């Protein structure tokens, strides 16, 4: 009888132990993936979590989400504002590292999670939900992406945990239902980088190596025109020597004339100036031509990377808004048939020693309208990439 009691007790203890081990194994199986997206309607970035399984118990304790945003200075700096968290949670910007040497083209923004209610997420396997959202008080200068724990140079591996600023930018999440409270239940990233220019193609239709593509756009946020360049390849050596950007806008005289003001370069050690203005030439007397030229004090200032567009300068107009502003089309504009009536060379141009031939001049013409000037027209993507402007004419 005593032996039977001992055997029964042993079986019960074994069962309880197996049950606990089973619960631990079940709790360890799962985690969350992150996703960032742009909400064009509300002009907000939204960050989402997707659980791979339903945790039990479902108690979310800590979390960190790190975003990579385009580096800018002054008025062009990415500036987080109006963070809105999911009910029962609190997300805040815990760290903002500006252009670290591991990747000086971006800033790293780390958002930290504090649970007001550890059960607030109420995760269900595969069901994505928004964790928080925020606005950028600065201009739109490029896409926002999630840090990749495994490949990002700013996130050093455990064997060498200190980056250049002695921070830990790793994406992280802890829920007791997916293992212990001190492990990392972050599994990876979903989706693609969030582009604030959602009405635009993100790249030229078929970018060619040794070419740079121009784009001009109007920003409602700061009431300025912004000029961008997209490199089709990474130049070696990367030494930018000269450039010209020529824009055309409706001709007017007197107080209504287009008047460039407050030119601002967005690249350190690069200066842009308005070098030429031709009003209503006989080749096209309905427009004025404005040319901007670049003066580099550091030929390596751009640090071009293939497929990564960057803003190069912006400017304001102190005159009247009479209609669209467009890039000159090198191939088809009558004023660029040399010699022209004014003896000038208005063609768009860029020279970098690493692009062959030495002058890469594949351009695209894009028209920008300050709303509501002209009715919406269907964009053409045949020869380039468009912006969110109302009137678009994309040609090489």
Short mmCIF file of N, CA and C in Angstrom, two decimals, residues 203-211 213 230-233 307 362 385:
data_model
loop_
_atom_site.label_atom_id
_atom_site.label_comp_id
_atom_site.label_asym_id
_atom_site.label_seq_id
_atom_site.Cartn_x
_atom_site.Cartn_y
_atom_site.Cartn_z
N UNK A 203 11.47 55.62 -57.64
CA UNK A 203 12.68 55.65 -58.44
C UNK A 203 12.33 55.95 -59.89
N UNK A 204 13.32 56.36 -60.69
CA UNK A 204 13.08 56.44 -62.13
C UNK A 204 12.66 55.08 -62.65
N UNK A 205 11.94 55.07 -63.76
CA UNK A 205 11.41 53.82 -64.28
C UNK A 205 12.50 52.82 -64.62
N UNK A 206 13.60 53.29 -65.21
CA UNK A 206 14.71 52.40 -65.57
C UNK A 206 16.01 53.17 -65.43
N UNK A 207 16.45 53.42 -64.19
CA UNK A 207 17.66 54.22 -63.98
C UNK A 207 18.90 53.54 -64.56
N UNK A 208 19.73 54.33 -65.21
CA UNK A 208 20.94 53.82 -65.85
C UNK A 208 22.16 54.18 -65.02
N UNK A 209 23.16 53.30 -65.03
CA UNK A 209 24.42 53.60 -64.37
C UNK A 209 25.08 54.80 -65.03
N UNK A 210 25.90 55.52 -64.27
CA UNK A 210 26.62 56.69 -64.76
C UNK A 210 25.70 57.83 -65.17
N UNK A 211 24.51 57.85 -64.59
CA UNK A 211 23.55 58.93 -64.85
C UNK A 211 22.97 59.42 -63.54
N UNK A 213 19.54 61.66 -62.11
CA UNK A 213 18.21 62.10 -62.52
C UNK A 213 17.75 63.24 -61.61
N UNK A 230 18.84 61.81 -58.15
CA UNK A 230 18.81 60.36 -57.95
C UNK A 230 19.95 59.74 -58.77
N UNK A 231 20.96 59.14 -58.12
CA UNK A 231 22.07 58.54 -58.86
C UNK A 231 21.74 57.13 -59.33
N UNK A 232 22.02 56.86 -60.59
CA UNK A 232 21.78 55.52 -61.11
C UNK A 232 22.82 54.51 -60.69
N UNK A 233 23.96 54.99 -60.20
CA UNK A 233 25.02 54.10 -59.71
C UNK A 233 25.89 54.87 -58.73
N UNK A 307 20.80 54.48 -56.23
CA UNK A 307 19.39 54.30 -55.90
C UNK A 307 18.90 55.08 -54.70
N UNK A 362 21.54 62.70 -68.01
CA UNK A 362 20.20 62.18 -68.24
C UNK A 362 19.24 62.89 -67.30
N UNK A 385 10.42 59.32 -63.15
CA UNK A 385 9.61 59.06 -61.98
C UNK A 385 8.96 60.36 -61.54
#
